[in-house]
Amino acid sequence: MKARILLLIAFLSLISCKREQKKSSSDATSISNSVQYHEQNGILQFKSGNFTYNFKQNQVPFKKVILLNASMAGYISEIGVEDKVIGVSSPEYIYSEKIQALLKQGKIQNVGSDQKYDVEKILSLKPDAIFTNHIASFDNTYQLLKNNGIQVIFLDEYMEQKPLEKAAYIKLFGKLFGKEKEANDKYTEVEKNYNDLKQLALKAKDKPKVLANEMYGDVWYLPGGKTSVANFISDANADYILQNNTDEKAITMSFEEVFAKSPDVKYWINAGNHPSKKEMLSMNPFYAKLDVYNNGKIYVITGKERLQANDFFESGIVRADLVLKDYIKIFHPELLPDYQLTYLKELQ
């Protein structure tokens, strides 16, 4: 049940590019409207949402960090600095094989879960910094850590709704870990691939209608029309059932409301983590009334899943190009005849 709840949270946060030009050391590098950084007079300053951070030359690159969110591991792995991680929370949700190996070797410590962090262990590890999403209910814990000299960095990448801006956070990680060239090269690769794939998708002869996500209880949580999921669908040259919606958050609907919008739907994507259509139906018999359930194609996000860990929410955050490639393969298989899905899988 916990895994399903976390999946819902991840979807709600997920459903949710600026080309970088060369800048002088005094100019800011903009990741998105929420995150920018610049270096001047030996000080690296970056802004993340409502928080501003300043680091002297002797404070970066970081050598010891703690991750409190599995999605952060995606950026860490892409620039190859897993050995700089000394602690993680909820390790069962981390997909990275290298981080899991370091956990088994005792080189990375388990510092608790999203329910309760082991503050004493965190303090004993003396990290250079802790990376986490900002959760207001943990403000007292954050303040305790700060009072003990721990730098807590809030990065709310899950709120970014443009896939390439979410991927661009890798540039900030590169700056903080002394891997700026590697990070910029990776982002440039992802950006080029993504834009090339968008152009490829435009060659498709049709634009199929698409449904996304699933019901939890009596409510269907649909990505708003300006969320990252909706952007992926649009960039893959398909029509999302809420494409005219302007929300950057999840939209709640009843089954009847979704049913009314779904007669022509051919593809149902991000339909949870169900192992089979039969199991899916056992969870919600109403699905049998949908034409897409009976005659269309349904895809779940379990293409790279290991126990409770799902790489869709880890490396998939950085590799927006591969996520888009999956959607194009689903909607327009003739455009990518030799490609095998990476993160998604057809439900049988």
Tab-separated table of C-alpha atoms in Angstrom:
chain	number	residue	atom	x	y	z
A	1	MET	CA	0.000	0.000	0.000
A	2	LYS	CA	2.838	2.383	0.862
A	3	ALA	CA	4.330	1.870	-2.576
A	4	ARG	CA	0.987	2.771	-4.200
A	5	ILE	CA	0.674	5.905	-2.044
A	6	LEU	CA	4.208	6.966	-2.935
A	7	LEU	CA	3.435	6.305	-6.587
A	8	LEU	CA	0.423	8.620	-6.325
A	9	ILE	CA	2.566	11.308	-4.702
A	10	ALA	CA	5.185	10.881	-7.400
A	11	PHE	CA	2.552	11.167	-10.134
A	12	LEU	CA	1.013	14.265	-8.584
A	13	SER	CA	4.404	15.860	-8.355
A	14	LEU	CA	5.542	14.552	-11.719
A	15	ILE	CA	2.554	15.823	-13.654
A	16	SER	CA	4.023	18.526	-13.836
A	17	CYS	CA	13.910	25.202	-22.498
A	18	LYS	CA	15.859	27.577	-22.336
A	19	ARG	CA	19.027	27.237	-24.376
A	20	GLU	CA	22.017	28.248	-22.333
A	21	GLN	CA	24.471	30.684	-23.860
A	22	LYS	CA	28.029	31.122	-22.667
A	23	LYS	CA	28.135	33.539	-19.790
A	24	SER	CA	30.808	35.439	-17.977
A	25	SER	CA	31.464	34.476	-14.375
A	26	SER	CA	29.199	37.304	-13.189
A	27	ASP	CA	26.184	36.244	-15.285
A	28	ALA	CA	23.565	33.858	-13.965
A	29	THR	CA	22.910	30.430	-15.403
A	30	SER	CA	19.145	29.938	-15.474
A	31	ILE	CA	17.846	26.410	-15.027
A	32	SER	CA	14.206	27.498	-14.842
A	33	ASN	CA	12.129	30.296	-13.369
A	34	SER	CA	12.752	28.702	-9.969
A	35	VAL	CA	16.477	27.947	-10.092
A	36	GLN	CA	19.432	30.098	-11.125
A	37	TYR	CA	23.074	30.211	-10.105
A	38	HIS	CA	26.111	32.385	-10.698
A	39	GLU	CA	29.700	32.685	-9.507
A	40	GLN	CA	31.343	35.984	-8.689
A	41	ASN	CA	34.278	37.104	-6.559
A	42	GLY	CA	34.926	33.555	-5.432
A	43	ILE	CA	31.349	32.999	-4.235
A	44	LEU	CA	28.945	30.527	-5.825
A	45	GLN	CA	25.401	31.693	-5.235
A	46	PHE	CA	22.266	29.931	-6.312
A	47	LYS	CA	18.587	30.482	-5.804
A	48	SER	CA	16.071	27.667	-5.524
A	49	GLY	CA	12.516	28.829	-5.100
A	50	ASN	CA	12.408	31.032	-2.001
A	51	PHE	CA	15.825	29.879	-0.782
A	52	THR	CA	19.224	31.417	-1.557
A	53	TYR	CA	22.581	29.739	-0.925
A	54	ASN	CA	26.141	31.072	-0.920
A	55	PHE	CA	29.236	28.880	-1.028
A	56	LYS	CA	32.871	29.951	-0.740
A	57	GLN	CA	35.570	28.344	-2.869
A	58	ASN	CA	36.649	26.076	-0.007
A	59	GLN	CA	33.084	24.720	0.417
A	60	VAL	CA	32.609	23.296	-3.072
A	61	PRO	CA	32.900	20.855	-4.731
A	62	PHE	CA	31.030	18.800	-2.151
A	63	LYS	CA	32.764	15.649	-0.929
A	64	LYS	CA	30.117	14.229	1.422
A	65	VAL	CA	26.368	14.593	0.876
A	66	ILE	CA	23.120	13.017	2.018
A	67	LEU	CA	20.107	12.503	-0.283
A	68	LEU	CA	16.622	12.518	1.202
A	69	ASN	CA	14.826	11.944	-2.138
A	70	ALA	CA	15.339	9.113	-4.624
A	71	SER	CA	14.945	11.472	-7.601
A	72	MET	CA	18.169	13.244	-6.553
A	73	ALA	CA	20.032	9.979	-7.171
A	74	GLY	CA	19.265	10.335	-10.875
A	75	TYR	CA	21.361	13.489	-11.159
A	76	ILE	CA	24.100	12.045	-8.946
A	77	SER	CA	24.369	8.903	-11.069
A	78	GLU	CA	24.435	10.741	-14.395
A	79	ILE	CA	27.545	12.699	-13.390
A	80	GLY	CA	29.149	9.701	-11.678
A	81	VAL	CA	29.539	11.019	-8.129
A	82	GLU	CA	27.815	8.213	-6.246
A	83	ASP	CA	30.964	7.890	-4.107
A	84	LYS	CA	30.262	11.358	-2.677
A	85	VAL	CA	26.996	10.121	-1.149
A	86	ILE	CA	27.361	9.071	2.498
A	87	GLY	CA	23.693	8.754	3.454
A	88	VAL	CA	20.244	8.263	1.954
A	89	SER	CA	16.727	7.975	3.290
A	90	SER	CA	14.330	5.207	2.262
A	91	PRO	CA	17.037	3.277	0.353
A	92	GLU	CA	14.485	0.709	-0.798
A	93	TYR	CA	13.169	3.316	-3.254
A	94	ILE	CA	16.557	4.005	-4.875
A	95	TYR	CA	17.141	2.188	-8.172
A	96	SER	CA	20.834	2.997	-8.748
A	97	GLU	CA	22.856	-0.233	-8.665
A	98	LYS	CA	26.004	1.614	-7.603
A	99	ILE	CA	24.296	3.337	-4.681
A	100	GLN	CA	22.759	0.018	-3.633
A	101	ALA	CA	26.204	-1.612	-3.785
A	102	LEU	CA	27.689	1.171	-1.625
A	103	LEU	CA	24.845	0.677	0.855
A	104	LYS	CA	25.680	-3.021	1.145
A	105	GLN	CA	29.345	-2.160	1.653
A	106	GLY	CA	28.444	0.212	4.476
A	107	LYS	CA	29.870	3.219	2.622
A	108	ILE	CA	26.410	4.790	2.451
A	109	GLN	CA	24.231	4.858	5.576
A	110	ASN	CA	20.466	4.609	5.888
A	111	VAL	CA	19.370	7.832	7.634
A	112	GLY	CA	15.682	7.036	8.036
A	113	SER	CA	12.578	7.474	5.929
A	114	ASP	CA	10.163	10.114	4.751
A	115	GLN	CA	8.242	9.432	7.963
A	116	LYS	CA	11.150	10.137	10.314
A	117	TYR	CA	14.789	10.970	9.712
A	118	ASP	CA	17.533	9.737	12.038
A	119	VAL	CA	18.835	13.161	13.014
A	120	GLU	CA	21.557	11.812	15.318
A	121	LYS	CA	22.996	9.667	12.530
A	122	ILE	CA	22.848	12.569	10.079
A	123	LEU	CA	24.743	14.789	12.514
A	124	SER	CA	27.336	12.090	13.159
A	125	LEU	CA	28.044	11.764	9.425
A	126	LYS	CA	28.876	15.494	9.188
A	127	PRO	CA	27.835	15.955	5.543
A	128	ASP	CA	28.837	18.972	3.491
A	129	ALA	CA	25.203	19.263	2.474
A	130	ILE	CA	21.834	17.523	2.475
A	131	PHE	CA	19.675	17.541	-0.662
A	132	THR	CA	15.920	17.319	-0.210
A	133	ASN	CA	12.557	18.628	-1.366
A	134	HIS	CA	11.102	21.191	1.016
A	135	ILE	CA	8.340	19.697	3.151
A	136	ALA	CA	6.836	22.243	5.544
A	137	SER	CA	6.028	19.649	8.212
A	138	PHE	CA	9.770	18.925	8.535
A	139	ASP	CA	10.759	22.555	9.149
A	140	ASN	CA	11.650	21.862	12.792
A	141	THR	CA	13.966	19.037	11.688
A	142	TYR	CA	15.558	21.219	9.024
A	143	GLN	CA	16.148	23.977	11.573
A	144	LEU	CA	17.729	21.529	14.014
A	145	LEU	CA	20.136	20.382	11.299
A	146	LYS	CA	20.967	23.964	10.343
A	147	ASN	CA	21.569	24.870	14.007
A	148	ASN	CA	24.176	22.110	14.059
A	149	GLY	CA	26.011	23.495	11.060
A	150	ILE	CA	24.466	21.243	8.388
A	151	GLN	CA	23.730	22.889	5.037
A	152	VAL	CA	20.224	21.845	3.907
A	153	ILE	CA	19.607	22.443	0.195
A	154	PHE	CA	16.026	22.464	-1.014
A	155	LEU	CA	15.537	21.502	-4.659
A	156	ASP	CA	11.917	21.064	-5.718
A	157	GLU	CA	12.582	19.666	-9.186
A	158	TYR	CA	9.282	17.787	-9.063
A	159	MET	CA	7.482	21.122	-9.467
A	160	GLU	CA	9.071	21.803	-12.858
A	161	GLN	CA	6.600	21.171	-15.657
A	162	LYS	CA	8.888	21.419	-18.696
A	163	PRO	CA	10.774	18.125	-19.104
A	164	LEU	CA	13.995	19.753	-20.279
A	165	GLU	CA	14.015	22.215	-17.364
A	166	LYS	CA	13.653	19.315	-14.948
A	167	ALA	CA	16.574	17.607	-16.708
A	168	ALA	CA	18.618	20.843	-16.605
A	169	TYR	CA	19.037	20.544	-12.832
A	170	ILE	CA	21.956	18.281	-13.721
A	171	LYS	CA	23.917	21.450	-14.558
A	172	LEU	CA	23.556	22.677	-10.977
A	173	PHE	CA	24.647	19.300	-9.631
A	174	GLY	CA	27.643	19.440	-11.935
A	175	LYS	CA	28.580	22.852	-10.562
A	176	LEU	CA	28.251	21.723	-6.936
A	177	PHE	CA	30.278	18.535	-7.427
A	178	GLY	CA	33.033	19.838	-9.682
A	179	LYS	CA	31.623	17.999	-12.709
A	180	GLU	CA	30.489	21.005	-14.695
A	181	LYS	CA	31.764	19.809	-18.076
A	182	GLU	CA	30.304	16.322	-17.676
A	183	ALA	CA	26.952	17.737	-16.580
A	184	ASN	CA	26.763	20.305	-19.373
A	185	ASP	CA	27.754	17.688	-21.960
A	186	LYS	CA	25.047	15.331	-20.690
A	187	TYR	CA	22.402	18.038	-20.742
A	188	THR	CA	23.406	19.113	-24.250
A	189	GLU	CA	23.053	15.496	-25.381
A	190	VAL	CA	19.637	15.109	-23.760
A	191	GLU	CA	18.427	18.453	-25.128
A	192	LYS	CA	19.541	17.666	-28.685
A	193	ASN	CA	18.024	14.192	-28.579
A	194	TYR	CA	14.775	15.570	-27.200
A	195	ASN	CA	14.420	18.272	-29.850
A	196	ASP	CA	15.350	15.846	-32.648
A	197	LEU	CA	12.689	13.443	-31.380
A	198	LYS	CA	10.083	16.220	-31.322
A	199	GLN	CA	10.795	16.858	-34.984
A	200	LEU	CA	10.598	13.143	-35.745
A	201	ALA	CA	7.190	12.923	-34.057
A	202	LEU	CA	5.829	15.601	-36.397
A	203	LYS	CA	6.286	13.175	-39.295
A	204	ALA	CA	3.518	10.947	-37.935
A	205	LYS	CA	0.392	10.695	-40.070
A	206	ASP	CA	-2.062	10.764	-37.173
A	207	LYS	CA	-2.418	12.208	-33.660
A	208	PRO	CA	-3.993	9.575	-31.412
A	209	LYS	CA	-6.059	10.541	-28.381
A	210	VAL	CA	-4.431	9.764	-25.020
A	211	LEU	CA	-5.604	9.175	-21.454
A	212	ALA	CA	-3.214	9.295	-18.476
A	213	ASN	CA	-2.883	8.116	-14.875
A	214	GLU	CA	-5.548	6.185	-12.974
A	215	MET	CA	-8.078	6.300	-10.151
A	216	TYR	CA	-7.327	6.216	-6.433
A	217	GLY	CA	-10.489	5.475	-4.553
A	218	ASP	CA	-13.315	7.382	-6.210
A	219	VAL	CA	-11.077	10.014	-7.781
A	220	TRP	CA	-9.159	10.028	-11.062
A	221	TYR	CA	-6.053	12.202	-10.820
A	222	LEU	CA	-5.425	13.523	-14.321
A	223	PRO	CA	-2.375	15.580	-15.278
A	224	GLY	CA	-3.327	19.190	-15.954
A	225	GLY	CA	-2.898	20.433	-19.511
A	226	LYS	CA	0.362	22.269	-18.728
A	227	THR	CA	2.034	19.563	-16.648
A	228	SER	CA	5.129	17.616	-17.648
A	229	VAL	CA	3.046	14.591	-18.655
A	230	ALA	CA	0.862	16.748	-20.898
A	231	ASN	CA	3.999	18.322	-22.380
A	232	PHE	CA	5.461	14.892	-23.130
A	233	ILE	CA	2.236	13.858	-24.884
A	234	SER	CA	2.159	17.061	-26.934
A	235	ASP	CA	5.851	16.784	-27.857
A	236	ALA	CA	5.217	13.186	-28.939
A	237	ASN	CA	2.549	14.565	-31.336
A	238	ALA	CA	-0.518	13.085	-29.682
A	239	ASP	CA	-3.726	14.628	-28.325
A	240	TYR	CA	-4.202	14.514	-24.567
A	241	ILE	CA	-7.822	14.500	-23.409
A	242	LEU	CA	-7.149	17.647	-21.332
A	243	GLN	CA	-4.867	19.358	-23.816
A	244	ASN	CA	-6.867	22.593	-23.619
A	245	ASN	CA	-6.597	22.741	-19.852
A	246	THR	CA	-4.136	25.332	-18.486
A	247	ASP	CA	-3.374	23.878	-15.052
A	248	GLU	CA	0.140	22.896	-13.961
A	249	LYS	CA	-1.191	20.532	-11.326
A	250	ALA	CA	-3.323	17.409	-11.125
A	251	ILE	CA	-7.011	17.697	-11.987
A	252	THR	CA	-9.449	15.521	-10.059
A	253	MET	CA	-12.380	13.980	-11.891
A	254	SER	CA	-14.961	11.317	-11.272
A	255	PHE	CA	-15.012	8.177	-13.375
A	256	GLU	CA	-18.125	9.464	-15.150
A	257	GLU	CA	-16.346	12.666	-16.175
A	258	VAL	CA	-13.381	10.763	-17.555
A	259	PHE	CA	-15.658	8.256	-19.272
A	260	ALA	CA	-17.407	11.113	-21.089
A	261	LYS	CA	-14.075	12.311	-22.482
A	262	SER	CA	-12.688	8.915	-23.467
A	263	PRO	CA	-14.700	7.416	-26.373
A	264	ASP	CA	-11.919	7.946	-28.939
A	265	VAL	CA	-8.947	7.246	-26.685
A	266	LYS	CA	-6.472	4.795	-28.245
A	267	TYR	CA	-3.711	4.855	-25.638
A	268	TRP	CA	-3.763	4.923	-21.854
A	269	ILE	CA	-0.358	5.805	-20.402
A	270	ASN	CA	1.187	5.982	-16.915
A	271	ALA	CA	-1.547	3.682	-15.655
A	272	GLY	CA	0.187	2.944	-12.362
A	273	ASN	CA	2.299	-0.118	-11.649
A	274	HIS	CA	-0.202	-2.921	-12.207
A	275	PRO	CA	1.224	-6.321	-13.199
A	276	SER	CA	-1.706	-7.204	-15.499
A	277	LYS	CA	-4.986	-5.943	-16.896
A	278	LYS	CA	-6.794	-8.540	-14.803
A	279	GLU	CA	-5.241	-7.228	-11.600
A	280	MET	CA	-5.992	-3.677	-12.694
A	281	LEU	CA	-9.643	-4.578	-13.134
A	282	SER	CA	-9.763	-6.239	-9.716
A	283	MET	CA	-8.651	-2.924	-8.226
A	284	ASN	CA	-11.361	-1.001	-10.101
A	285	PRO	CA	-14.100	-2.858	-12.033
A	286	PHE	CA	-15.228	0.424	-13.637
A	287	TYR	CA	-12.231	0.272	-15.985
A	288	ALA	CA	-14.031	-2.429	-17.967
A	289	LYS	CA	-16.463	0.233	-19.184
A	290	LEU	CA	-13.679	2.132	-20.951
A	291	ASP	CA	-13.234	1.407	-24.634
A	292	VAL	CA	-9.479	1.908	-24.296
A	293	TYR	CA	-9.362	-0.855	-21.678
A	294	ASN	CA	-11.093	-3.302	-24.010
A	295	ASN	CA	-9.792	-2.242	-27.430
A	296	GLY	CA	-6.880	0.138	-26.926
A	297	LYS	CA	-3.386	-0.167	-25.472
A	298	ILE	CA	-2.458	0.420	-21.828
A	299	TYR	CA	1.045	1.247	-20.615
A	300	VAL	CA	2.433	1.208	-17.098
A	301	ILE	CA	5.684	2.690	-15.779
A	302	THR	CA	7.351	-0.561	-14.723
A	303	GLY	CA	9.853	-0.955	-17.551
A	304	LYS	CA	12.744	-0.372	-15.123
A	305	GLU	CA	11.469	-1.436	-11.740
A	306	ARG	CA	13.249	-3.442	-9.056
A	307	LEU	CA	11.236	-4.350	-5.961
A	308	GLN	CA	10.022	-0.968	-4.645
A	309	ALA	CA	12.456	1.125	-6.710
A	310	ASN	CA	11.430	2.586	-10.057
A	311	ASP	CA	13.967	4.195	-12.388
A	312	PHE	CA	11.222	6.182	-14.121
A	313	PHE	CA	11.410	8.551	-11.137
A	314	GLU	CA	15.208	8.478	-10.972
A	315	SER	CA	17.210	8.406	-14.199
A	316	GLY	CA	13.967	9.188	-16.047
A	317	ILE	CA	14.015	12.651	-14.471
A	318	VAL	CA	17.299	13.427	-16.245
A	319	ARG	CA	16.757	11.385	-19.397
A	320	ALA	CA	13.747	13.292	-20.661
A	321	ASP	CA	14.829	12.272	-24.156
A	322	LEU	CA	14.334	8.571	-23.410
A	323	VAL	CA	10.962	9.187	-21.780
A	324	LEU	CA	9.845	11.119	-24.876
A	325	LYS	CA	11.223	8.322	-27.055
A	326	ASP	CA	9.069	5.841	-25.163
A	327	TYR	CA	5.944	7.902	-25.795
A	328	ILE	CA	6.731	8.326	-29.490
A	329	LYS	CA	7.294	4.575	-29.788
A	330	ILE	CA	3.899	4.006	-28.167
A	331	PHE	CA	1.917	6.564	-30.185
A	332	HIS	CA	3.795	6.232	-33.483
A	333	PRO	CA	5.595	2.865	-33.514
A	334	GLU	CA	6.316	3.160	-37.235
A	335	LEU	CA	8.701	6.072	-36.542
A	336	LEU	CA	10.957	4.001	-34.263
A	337	PRO	CA	10.678	0.440	-35.605
A	338	ASP	CA	13.824	-0.897	-33.901
A	339	TYR	CA	13.486	0.864	-30.526
A	340	GLN	CA	12.529	-1.071	-27.396
A	341	LEU	CA	10.754	0.792	-24.582
A	342	THR	CA	12.951	1.908	-21.685
A	343	TYR	CA	10.682	3.044	-18.848
A	344	LEU	CA	7.199	2.054	-19.944
A	345	LYS	CA	5.706	-1.360	-20.584
A	346	GLU	CA	2.522	-2.510	-22.281
A	347	LEU	CA	0.027	-4.080	-19.916
A	348	GLN	CA	-1.232	-7.485	-20.969
